XYZ file of C-alpha atoms in Angstrom:
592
model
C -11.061 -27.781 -16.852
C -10.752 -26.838 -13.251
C -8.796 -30.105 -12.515
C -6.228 -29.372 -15.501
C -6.232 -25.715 -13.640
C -4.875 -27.240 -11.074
C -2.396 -28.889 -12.002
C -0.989 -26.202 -13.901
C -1.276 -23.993 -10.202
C 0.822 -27.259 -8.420
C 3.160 -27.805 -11.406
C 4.186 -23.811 -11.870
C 3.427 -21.926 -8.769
C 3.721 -24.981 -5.900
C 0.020 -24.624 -4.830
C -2.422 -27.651 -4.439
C -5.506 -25.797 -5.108
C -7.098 -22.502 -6.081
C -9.107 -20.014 -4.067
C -12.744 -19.909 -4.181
C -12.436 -16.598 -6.264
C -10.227 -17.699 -8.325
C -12.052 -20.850 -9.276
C -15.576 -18.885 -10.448
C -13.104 -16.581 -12.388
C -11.322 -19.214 -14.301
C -14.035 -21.126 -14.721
C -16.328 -18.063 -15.952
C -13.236 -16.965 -18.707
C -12.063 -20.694 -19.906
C -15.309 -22.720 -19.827
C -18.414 -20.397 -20.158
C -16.076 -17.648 -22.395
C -17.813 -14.685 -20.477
C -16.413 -11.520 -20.032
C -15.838 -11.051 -16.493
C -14.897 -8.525 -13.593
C -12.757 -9.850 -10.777
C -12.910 -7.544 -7.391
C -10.810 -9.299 -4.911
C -7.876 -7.477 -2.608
C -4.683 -6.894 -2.639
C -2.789 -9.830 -2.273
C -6.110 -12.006 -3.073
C -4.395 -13.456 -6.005
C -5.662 -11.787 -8.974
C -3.224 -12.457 -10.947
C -3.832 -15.928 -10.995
C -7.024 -15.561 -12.496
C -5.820 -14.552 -15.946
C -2.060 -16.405 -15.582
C -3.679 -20.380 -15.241
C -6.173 -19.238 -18.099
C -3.333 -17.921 -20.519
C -1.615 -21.535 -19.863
C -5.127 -22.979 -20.722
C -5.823 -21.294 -23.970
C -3.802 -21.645 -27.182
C -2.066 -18.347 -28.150
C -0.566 -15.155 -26.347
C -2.992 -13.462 -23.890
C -2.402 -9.977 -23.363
C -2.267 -7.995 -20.168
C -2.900 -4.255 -19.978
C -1.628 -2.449 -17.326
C -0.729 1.200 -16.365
C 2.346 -0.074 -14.007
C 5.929 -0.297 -15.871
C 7.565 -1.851 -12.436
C 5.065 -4.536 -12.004
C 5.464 -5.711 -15.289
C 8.851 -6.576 -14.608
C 8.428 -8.456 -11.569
C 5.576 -10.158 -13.267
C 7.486 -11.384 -15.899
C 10.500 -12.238 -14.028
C 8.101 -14.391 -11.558
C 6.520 -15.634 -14.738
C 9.986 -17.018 -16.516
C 11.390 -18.065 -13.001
C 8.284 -20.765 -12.717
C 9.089 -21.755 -16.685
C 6.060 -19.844 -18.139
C 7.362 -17.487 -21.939
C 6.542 -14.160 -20.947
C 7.558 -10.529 -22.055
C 6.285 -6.995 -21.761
C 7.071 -3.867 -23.624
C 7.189 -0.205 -22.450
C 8.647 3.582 -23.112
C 11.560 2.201 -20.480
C 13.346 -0.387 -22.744
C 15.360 0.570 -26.089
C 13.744 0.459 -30.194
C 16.078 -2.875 -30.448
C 14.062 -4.604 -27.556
C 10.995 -3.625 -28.588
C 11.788 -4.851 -31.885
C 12.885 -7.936 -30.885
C 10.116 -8.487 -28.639
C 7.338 -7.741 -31.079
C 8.686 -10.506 -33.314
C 8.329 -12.888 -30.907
C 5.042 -12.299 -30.353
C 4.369 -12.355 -33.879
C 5.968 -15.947 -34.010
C 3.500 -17.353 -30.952
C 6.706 -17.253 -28.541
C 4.960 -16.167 -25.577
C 2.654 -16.900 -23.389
C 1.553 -13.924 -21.467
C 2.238 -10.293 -23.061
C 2.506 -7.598 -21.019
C 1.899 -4.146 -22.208
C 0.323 -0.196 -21.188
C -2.998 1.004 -22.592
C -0.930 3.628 -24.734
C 0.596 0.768 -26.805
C -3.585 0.106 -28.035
C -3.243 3.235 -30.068
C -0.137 1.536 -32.169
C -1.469 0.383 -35.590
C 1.693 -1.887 -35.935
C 0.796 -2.987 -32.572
C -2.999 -3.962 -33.587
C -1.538 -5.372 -36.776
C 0.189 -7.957 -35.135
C -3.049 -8.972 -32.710
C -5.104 -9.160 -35.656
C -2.592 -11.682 -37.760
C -2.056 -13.941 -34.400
C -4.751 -15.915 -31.496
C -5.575 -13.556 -28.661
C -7.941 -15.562 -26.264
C -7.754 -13.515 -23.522
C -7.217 -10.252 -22.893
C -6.297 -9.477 -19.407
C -7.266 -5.363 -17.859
C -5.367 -5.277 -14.425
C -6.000 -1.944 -11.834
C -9.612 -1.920 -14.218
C -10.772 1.020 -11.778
C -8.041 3.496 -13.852
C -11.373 3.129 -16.500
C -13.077 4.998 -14.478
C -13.812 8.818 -14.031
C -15.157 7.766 -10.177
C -11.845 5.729 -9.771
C -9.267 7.745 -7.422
C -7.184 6.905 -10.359
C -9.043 7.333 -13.646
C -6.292 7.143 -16.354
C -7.462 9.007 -19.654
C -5.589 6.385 -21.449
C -7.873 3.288 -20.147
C -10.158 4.399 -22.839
C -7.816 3.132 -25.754
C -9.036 -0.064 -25.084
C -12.230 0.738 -26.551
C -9.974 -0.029 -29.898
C -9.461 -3.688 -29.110
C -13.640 -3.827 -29.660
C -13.153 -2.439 -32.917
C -10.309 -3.643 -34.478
C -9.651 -7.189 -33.646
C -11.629 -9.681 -35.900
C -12.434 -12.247 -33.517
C -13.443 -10.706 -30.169
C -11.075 -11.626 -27.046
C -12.538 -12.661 -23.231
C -11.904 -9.910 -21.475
C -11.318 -10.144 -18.000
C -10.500 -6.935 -15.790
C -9.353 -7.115 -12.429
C -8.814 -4.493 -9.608
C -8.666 -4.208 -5.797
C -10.300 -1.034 -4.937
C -14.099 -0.406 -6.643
C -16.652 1.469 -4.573
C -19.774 0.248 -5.979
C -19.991 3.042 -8.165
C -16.814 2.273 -9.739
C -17.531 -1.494 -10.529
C -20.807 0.246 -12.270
C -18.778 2.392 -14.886
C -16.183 -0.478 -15.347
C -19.199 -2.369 -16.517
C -20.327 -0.129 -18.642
C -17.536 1.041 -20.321
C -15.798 -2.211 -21.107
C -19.339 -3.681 -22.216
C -19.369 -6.614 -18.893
C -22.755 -7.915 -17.795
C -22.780 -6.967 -14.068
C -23.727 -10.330 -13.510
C -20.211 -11.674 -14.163
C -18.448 -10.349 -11.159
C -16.028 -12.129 -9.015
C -16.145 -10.542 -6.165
C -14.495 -12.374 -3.009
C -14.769 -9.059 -0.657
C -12.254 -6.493 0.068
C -11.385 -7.684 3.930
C -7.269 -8.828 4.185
C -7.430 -10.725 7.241
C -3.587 -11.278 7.697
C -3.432 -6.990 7.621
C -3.918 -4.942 11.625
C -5.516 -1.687 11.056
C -4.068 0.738 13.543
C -4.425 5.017 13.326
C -2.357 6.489 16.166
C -3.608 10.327 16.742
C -2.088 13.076 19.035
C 1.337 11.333 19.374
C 5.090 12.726 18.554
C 5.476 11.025 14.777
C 9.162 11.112 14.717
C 9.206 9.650 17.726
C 6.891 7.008 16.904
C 8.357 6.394 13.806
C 11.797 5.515 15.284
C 10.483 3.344 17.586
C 8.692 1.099 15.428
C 11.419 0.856 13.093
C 13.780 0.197 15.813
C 10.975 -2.922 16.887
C 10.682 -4.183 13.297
C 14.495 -3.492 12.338
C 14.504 -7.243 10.277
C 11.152 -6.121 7.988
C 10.685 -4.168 4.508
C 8.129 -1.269 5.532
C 7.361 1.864 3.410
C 6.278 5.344 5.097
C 3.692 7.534 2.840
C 3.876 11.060 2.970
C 1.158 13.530 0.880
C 4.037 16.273 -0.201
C 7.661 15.232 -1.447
C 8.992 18.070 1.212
C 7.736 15.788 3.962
C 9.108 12.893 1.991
C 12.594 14.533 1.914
C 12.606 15.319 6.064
C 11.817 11.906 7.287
C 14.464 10.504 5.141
C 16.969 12.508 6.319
C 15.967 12.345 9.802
C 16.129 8.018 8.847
C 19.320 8.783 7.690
C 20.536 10.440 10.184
C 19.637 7.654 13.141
C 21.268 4.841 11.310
C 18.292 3.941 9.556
C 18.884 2.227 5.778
C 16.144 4.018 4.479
C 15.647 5.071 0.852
C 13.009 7.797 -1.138
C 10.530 8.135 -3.731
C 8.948 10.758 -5.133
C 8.468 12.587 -8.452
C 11.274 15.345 -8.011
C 14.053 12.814 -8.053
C 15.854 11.981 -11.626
C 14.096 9.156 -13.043
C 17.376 7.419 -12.493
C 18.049 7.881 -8.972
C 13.985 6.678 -8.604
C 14.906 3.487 -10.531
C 18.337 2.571 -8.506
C 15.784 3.337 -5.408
C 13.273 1.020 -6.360
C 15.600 -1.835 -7.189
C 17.754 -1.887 -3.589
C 14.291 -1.977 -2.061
C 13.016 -4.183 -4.505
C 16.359 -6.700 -3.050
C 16.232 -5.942 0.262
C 18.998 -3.340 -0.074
C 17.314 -1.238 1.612
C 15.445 -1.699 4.848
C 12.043 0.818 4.812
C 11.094 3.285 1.809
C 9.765 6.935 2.713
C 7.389 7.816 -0.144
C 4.797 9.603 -1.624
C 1.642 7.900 -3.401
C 4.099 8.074 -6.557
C 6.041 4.832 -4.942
C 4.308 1.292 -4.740
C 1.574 1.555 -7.156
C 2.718 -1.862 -9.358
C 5.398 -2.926 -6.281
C 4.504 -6.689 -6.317
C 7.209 -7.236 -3.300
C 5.326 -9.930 -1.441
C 7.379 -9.121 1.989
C 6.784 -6.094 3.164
C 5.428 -6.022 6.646
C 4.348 -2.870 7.247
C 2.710 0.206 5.397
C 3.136 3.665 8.162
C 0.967 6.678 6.568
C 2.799 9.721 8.050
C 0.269 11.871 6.830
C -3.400 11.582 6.168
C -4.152 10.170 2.161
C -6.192 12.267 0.032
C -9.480 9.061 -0.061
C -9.972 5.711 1.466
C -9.391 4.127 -1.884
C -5.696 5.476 -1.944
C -5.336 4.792 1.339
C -6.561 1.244 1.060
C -4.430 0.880 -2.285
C -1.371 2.114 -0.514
C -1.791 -0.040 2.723
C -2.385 -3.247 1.169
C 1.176 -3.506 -0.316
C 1.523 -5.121 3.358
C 1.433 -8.917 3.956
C 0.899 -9.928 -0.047
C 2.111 -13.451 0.970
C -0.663 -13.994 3.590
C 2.022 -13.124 6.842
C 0.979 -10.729 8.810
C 1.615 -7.511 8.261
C 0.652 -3.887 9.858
C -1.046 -0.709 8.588
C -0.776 2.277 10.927
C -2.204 5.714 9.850
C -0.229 8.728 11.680
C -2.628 11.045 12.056
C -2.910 15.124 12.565
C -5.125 17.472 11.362
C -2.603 20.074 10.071
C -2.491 16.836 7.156
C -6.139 17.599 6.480
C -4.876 21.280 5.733
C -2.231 19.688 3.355
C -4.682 17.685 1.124
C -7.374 20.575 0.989
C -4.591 22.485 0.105
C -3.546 19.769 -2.797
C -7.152 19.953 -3.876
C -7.284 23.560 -4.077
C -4.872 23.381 -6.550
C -5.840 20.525 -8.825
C -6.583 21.758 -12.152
C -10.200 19.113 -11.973
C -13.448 21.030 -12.608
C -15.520 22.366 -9.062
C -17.700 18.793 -9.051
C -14.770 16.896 -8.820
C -13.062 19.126 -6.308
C -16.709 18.611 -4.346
C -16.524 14.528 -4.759
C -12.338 15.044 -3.244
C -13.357 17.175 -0.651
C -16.435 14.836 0.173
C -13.883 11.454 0.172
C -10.970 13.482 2.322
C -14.062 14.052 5.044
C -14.645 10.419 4.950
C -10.649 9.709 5.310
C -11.007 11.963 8.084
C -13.856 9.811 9.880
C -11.916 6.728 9.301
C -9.326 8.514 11.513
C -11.932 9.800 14.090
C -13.984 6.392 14.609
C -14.283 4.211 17.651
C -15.805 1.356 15.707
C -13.351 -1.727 14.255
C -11.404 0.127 11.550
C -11.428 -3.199 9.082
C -15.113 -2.389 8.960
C -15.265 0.874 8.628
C -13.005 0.177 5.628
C -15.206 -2.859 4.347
C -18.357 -0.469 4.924
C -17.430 2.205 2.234
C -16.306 -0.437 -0.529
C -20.393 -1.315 0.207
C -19.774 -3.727 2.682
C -22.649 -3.001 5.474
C -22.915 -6.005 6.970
C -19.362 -6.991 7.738
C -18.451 -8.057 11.465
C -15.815 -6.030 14.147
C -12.163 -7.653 13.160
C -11.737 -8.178 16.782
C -7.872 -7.338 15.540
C -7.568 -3.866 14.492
C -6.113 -1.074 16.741
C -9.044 -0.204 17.966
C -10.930 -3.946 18.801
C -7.816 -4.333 20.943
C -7.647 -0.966 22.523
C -6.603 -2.117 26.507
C -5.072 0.980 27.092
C -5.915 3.035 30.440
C -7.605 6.514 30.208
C -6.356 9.516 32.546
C -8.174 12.329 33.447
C -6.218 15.411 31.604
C -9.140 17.979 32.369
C -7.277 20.353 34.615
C -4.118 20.352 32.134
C -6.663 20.677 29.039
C -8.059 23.786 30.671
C -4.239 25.073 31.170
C -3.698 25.427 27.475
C -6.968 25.894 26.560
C -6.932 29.188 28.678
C -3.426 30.355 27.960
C -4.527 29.992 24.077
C -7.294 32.779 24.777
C -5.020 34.954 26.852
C -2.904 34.932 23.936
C -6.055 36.042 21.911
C -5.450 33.033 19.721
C -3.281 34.506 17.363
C -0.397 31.774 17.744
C 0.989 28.461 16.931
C 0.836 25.425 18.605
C 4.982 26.344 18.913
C 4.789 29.613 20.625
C 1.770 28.203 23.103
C 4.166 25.354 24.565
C 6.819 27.958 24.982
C 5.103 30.713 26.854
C 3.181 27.722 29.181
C 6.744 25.852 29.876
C 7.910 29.106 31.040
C 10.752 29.519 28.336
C 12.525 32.564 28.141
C 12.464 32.880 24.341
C 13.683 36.409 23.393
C 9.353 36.368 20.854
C 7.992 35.077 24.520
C 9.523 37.699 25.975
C 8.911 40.796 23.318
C 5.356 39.949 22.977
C 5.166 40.246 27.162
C 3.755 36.434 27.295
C 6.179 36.009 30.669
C 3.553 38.603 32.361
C 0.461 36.290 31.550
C -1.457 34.387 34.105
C -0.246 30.801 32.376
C 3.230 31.738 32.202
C 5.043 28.809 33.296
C 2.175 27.165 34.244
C 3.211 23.215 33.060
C 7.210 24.054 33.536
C 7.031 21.260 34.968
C 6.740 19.511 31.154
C 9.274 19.774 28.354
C 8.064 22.366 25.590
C 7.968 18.904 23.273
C 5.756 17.134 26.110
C 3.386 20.170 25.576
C 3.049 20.192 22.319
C 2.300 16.764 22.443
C -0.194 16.896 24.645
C -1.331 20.213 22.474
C -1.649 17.474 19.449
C -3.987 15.463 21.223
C -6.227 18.200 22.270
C -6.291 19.398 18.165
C -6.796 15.011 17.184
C -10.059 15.415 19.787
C -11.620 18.690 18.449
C -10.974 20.452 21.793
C -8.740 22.978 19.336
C -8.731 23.804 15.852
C -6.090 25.129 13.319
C -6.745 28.030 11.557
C -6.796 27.851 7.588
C -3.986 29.839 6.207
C 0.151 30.051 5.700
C -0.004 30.279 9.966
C -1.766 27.846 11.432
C -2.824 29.630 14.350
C -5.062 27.493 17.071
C -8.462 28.756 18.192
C -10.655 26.653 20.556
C -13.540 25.246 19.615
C -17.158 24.986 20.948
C -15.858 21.904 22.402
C -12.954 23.352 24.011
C -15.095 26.619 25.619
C -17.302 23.546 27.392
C -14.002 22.086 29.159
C -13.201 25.590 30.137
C -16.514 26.766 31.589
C -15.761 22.952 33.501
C -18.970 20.990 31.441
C -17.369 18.569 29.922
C -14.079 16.193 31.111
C -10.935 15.664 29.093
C -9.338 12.264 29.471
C -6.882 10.734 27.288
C -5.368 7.490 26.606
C -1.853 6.509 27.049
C 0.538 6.620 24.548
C 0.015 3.525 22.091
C 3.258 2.170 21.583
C 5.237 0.595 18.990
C 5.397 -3.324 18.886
C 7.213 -5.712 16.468
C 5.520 -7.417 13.799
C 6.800 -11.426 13.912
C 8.876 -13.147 16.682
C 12.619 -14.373 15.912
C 13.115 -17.166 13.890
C 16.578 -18.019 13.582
C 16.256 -20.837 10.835
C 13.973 -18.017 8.559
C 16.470 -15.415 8.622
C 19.369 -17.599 7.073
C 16.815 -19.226 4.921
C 16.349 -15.573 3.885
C 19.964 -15.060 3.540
C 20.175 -17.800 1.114
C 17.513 -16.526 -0.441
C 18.935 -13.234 -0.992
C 22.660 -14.647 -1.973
C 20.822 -16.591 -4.958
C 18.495 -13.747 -6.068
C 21.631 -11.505 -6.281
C 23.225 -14.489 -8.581
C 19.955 -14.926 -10.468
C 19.640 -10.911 -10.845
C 15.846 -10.948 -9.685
C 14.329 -9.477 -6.432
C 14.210 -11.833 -3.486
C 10.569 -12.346 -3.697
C 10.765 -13.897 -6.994
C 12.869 -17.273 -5.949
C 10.889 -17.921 -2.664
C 8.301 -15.742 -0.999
C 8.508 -14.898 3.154
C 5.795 -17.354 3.063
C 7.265 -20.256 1.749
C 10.728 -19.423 3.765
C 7.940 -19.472 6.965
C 6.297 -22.965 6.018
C 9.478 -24.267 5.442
C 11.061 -23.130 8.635
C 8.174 -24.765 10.366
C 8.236 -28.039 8.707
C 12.059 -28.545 7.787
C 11.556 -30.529 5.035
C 13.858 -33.143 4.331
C 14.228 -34.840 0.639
C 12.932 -32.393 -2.454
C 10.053 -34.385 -2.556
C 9.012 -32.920 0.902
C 9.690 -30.144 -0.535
C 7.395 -30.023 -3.079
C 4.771 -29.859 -0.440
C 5.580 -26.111 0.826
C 3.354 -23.995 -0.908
C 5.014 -22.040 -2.864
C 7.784 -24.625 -4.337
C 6.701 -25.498 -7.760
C 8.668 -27.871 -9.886
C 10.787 -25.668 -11.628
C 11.902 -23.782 -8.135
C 12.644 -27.415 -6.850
C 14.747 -28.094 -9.627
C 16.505 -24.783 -9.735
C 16.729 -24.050 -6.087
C 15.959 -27.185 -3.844
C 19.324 -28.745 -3.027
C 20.293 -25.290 -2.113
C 17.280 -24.920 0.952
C 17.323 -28.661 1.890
C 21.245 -28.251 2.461
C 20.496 -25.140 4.659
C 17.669 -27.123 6.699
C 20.019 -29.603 7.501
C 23.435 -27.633 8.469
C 20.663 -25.553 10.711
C 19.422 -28.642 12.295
C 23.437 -30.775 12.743
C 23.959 -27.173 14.299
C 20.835 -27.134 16.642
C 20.684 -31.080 17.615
């Protein structure tokens, strides 16, 4: 069976063999008919594990999942490498549905994509009972969950395929982010024998961890944008105000940015979506509303301009990066006014006090990821239950060569001059009165008379506040709770004042681009783009940045070459070969 697997992978998708994940899942749903859970990570190829299988089995096997978008770009992958596939959801018209459902009646598909609300349809489970389901197929399985950072109510309609179908289905559920206690109640509640778990472990070894704390954001924003100015990135905010500014500041610099959140018009979302989806548009600035279901395979880098509300989003939202295997960045931007924002966001969630408890407890543990010295890959791998995983040896802080400067003499500056100013003001105000502006509230509140007046005028009032923001990252200063964030010193803070403790601090970590030039990849990327555009399907779908890469490096000549880029099934070759070979070899009469 595995051989015939196989060949199916080389013939469709253009790769010689399968993971070692995806072999023990196959294997477990085709040969020994188990029901099955498959934890691997993003970009681990999960999807693999259900799509070989479907080819395998005689019949339609269904996939349930809570993501309209990536049902699309499933499906459009899907029919692009020759396999019958459809979906149905609230976005498409009665007539499509219609039509659709009748050819699932008739056997014409081979996959069937659909959301956990369509389960409560008796037309719907009319038409599974009167054709061959073999497999049914529960993608993002932690939604099932009431421990998942996700838990969809909805997940529990599929208790109705246990019920009403006559001859019971395989089930196999996949997902990419289960704590332990998660993978428990996905057990239980779709009736899996823990036993019969895939689980490949949650590291992504093409992905850099890096969290950047007490730095200007905008600043650092542009920069790295302006470094990686040929990459698809998206920027996470936590509020859709946030959202909104960085966009327009984006905007403003040049920057061909786009925006997602839930208080645009579902149409303006959708138009979004697409030009990033095509590589119309260059980086997306978005809340956690954006992504979930994205299956664009290039995106090289994930920024988090504010702190996410668990490690499970965050982990969710980052590994969108680098789903080809190229590597690809994460950096977490962080400041502890954002811890402020997600109590606040807890505060008001309408969930009862223990689950407010459990959010407040994760948010503490987001805020420890952003605090630790260790290798951040394993903090990450430790809280998916992961305790023995090795340092990365790659992350921002396994490669942390930077050179620390005493700051103790300036730390006691501000520290001071927030006490004389009976710490009843914002981080704002302090930077003004110590720059020695002449501010007509520095001035009415007699702040020009204090001791610290002017005492760093030698600094910009945005150096200061800087520097303020890395004092607040290091606990030397808190913000007060409240519509004014006010800053009060801490314990911390008194010891640097009464001269017991030193203050150094790093330098500035700076921005650095992702991949190297590669003339021969970017117009293989053109090409790619001019066809997809023709075609009507995102970029991703004729060739991923992967393939473009390996072929790049090996400049294949004849389509037969070809056929040994992984990635360049026999389909693609027929549809698109002629087209890449022709570029290869203009590139290299150009280049001899």
């Amino acid at each position: 069976m595995l051989d015939k697997a196989e060949s199916l992978l080389a013939h469709y998708f253009g790769y010689e063999s399968l993971r070692a994940g995806q072999k023990q899942a196959i294997q477990s749903v085709t040969e020994d008919k188990q029901n099955t859970v498959c934890i691997m990570p993003t970009g681990g190829g999960k999807s693999i594990c259900y799509q070989i299988p479907a080819l395998l089995f005689e019949g339609t096997t269904i996939v349930i999942s809570p993501l309209i978008s990536l049902m699309k770009d499933q499906v459009d992958a899907l029919e692009e490498a020759g396999i019958a596939a459809a979906y149905i959801n609230s976005t498409q018209t009665n007539r499509d549905i219609h039509d659709r459902l009748n050819g699932l009646r008739e056997g014409a598909y081979q996959l069937f994509y659909i959301t956990p609300e369509r389960l409560t349809s008796p037309e719907f489970i009319h038409i599974l009972q009167n054709i061959t389901v073999p497999l049914v197929a529960i993608d993002e399985a932690h939604c099932i969950s009431q421990w998942g950072h996700d838990f969809r109510p909805s997940y529990r309609n599929i208790e109705i395929l246990f019920r009403e179908l006559k001859e019971p289905p395989v089930i196999i559920a996949l997902t990419a982010t289960a704590t332990p206690e998660v993978h428990e109640d996905i057990c239980k509640q779709l009736h899996i024998d823990k036993a019969h778990t895939i689980y490949t472990g949650f590291s992504r070894e093409n992905l850099t961890f890096k969290v950047v704390k007490g730095e200007n954001k905008d600043r650092f924003i542009e920069q790295y944008l302006e470094r990686n100015k040929r990459e698809a990135g998206i920027i996470y905010t936590a509020t859709r105000k946030e959202a909104d500014r960085i966009y327009e500041k984006l905007k403003r610099t040049g920057i061909n940015a786009g925006r997602y959140h839930g208080g645009l018009a579902d149409d303006v979302r959708k138009e979004q979506q697409e030009q990033f989806l095509n590589d119309q548009i260059q980086v997306m600035v978005a809340t956690s509303a954006f992504g979930m279901g994205i299956d664009k395979s290039n995106i090289r880098f994930v920024l988090h301009g504010q702190i996410p509300k668990d490690m499970e989003s965050y982990y969710q939202e980052a590994g969108r990066a680098g789903r080809d295997g190229l590597d690809s960045e994460c950096v977490l931007l962080f400041s502890p006014q954002d811890i402020m924002v997600q109590r606040f966001l807890i505060d008001q969630s309408t969930a009862g006090e223990e689950k407010q408890k459990q959010d407040l407890k994760k948010l503490r543990q987001m805020v420890d990821y952003c605090h630790t010295e260790d290798c951040l890959q394993r903090f990450i791998l430790k809280y998916f239950g992961e305790n023995e995983a090795e340092a990365c040896g790659a992350c921002g802080n396994c490669t942390d060569t930077r050179a620390a400067h005493d700051v103790t003499k300036e730390a006691q500056m501000v520290l001071s001059c927030i006490i004389r100013m009976n710490e009843r003001f914002g981080k704002t105000m302090v930077a003004q009165v110590l720059a020695g502006s002449k501010n007509k509230k520095v001035l009415e509140n007699g702040f020009n008379t204090l001791s610290t007046y002017g005492i760093m005028k030698h600094q910009s009032v945005s150096e200061i506040s800087d520097f303020i923001e890395f004092l607040i990252s290091d606990e030397y200063i808190r913000m007060a709770d409240g519509t004014f964030p006010t800053l009060l010193v801490t314990e911390k803070g008194r010891h640097v004042l009464l001269g017991k403790t030193a203050v150094s601090r790093k330098e500035a970590l700076q921005a650095v681009a992702i991949t190297e030039n590669d003339e021969l990849f970017e117009r293989l990327r053109r090409l790619r783009k001019d066809i997809a555009a023709e075609q009507g399907v995102p970029p991703f779908v004729v060739f991923s940045d992967q393939t473009l890469k390996e072929m790049s490096a090996k400049q294949p000549e004849t389509e037969n070459d070809l056929l040994s880029v992984k990635g360049v099934g026999e389909q693609k070759r027929l549809k698109y070969g002629a087209l890449f070979l022709e570029e290869i070899r203009n590139y290299a009469r150009e280049t001899e």
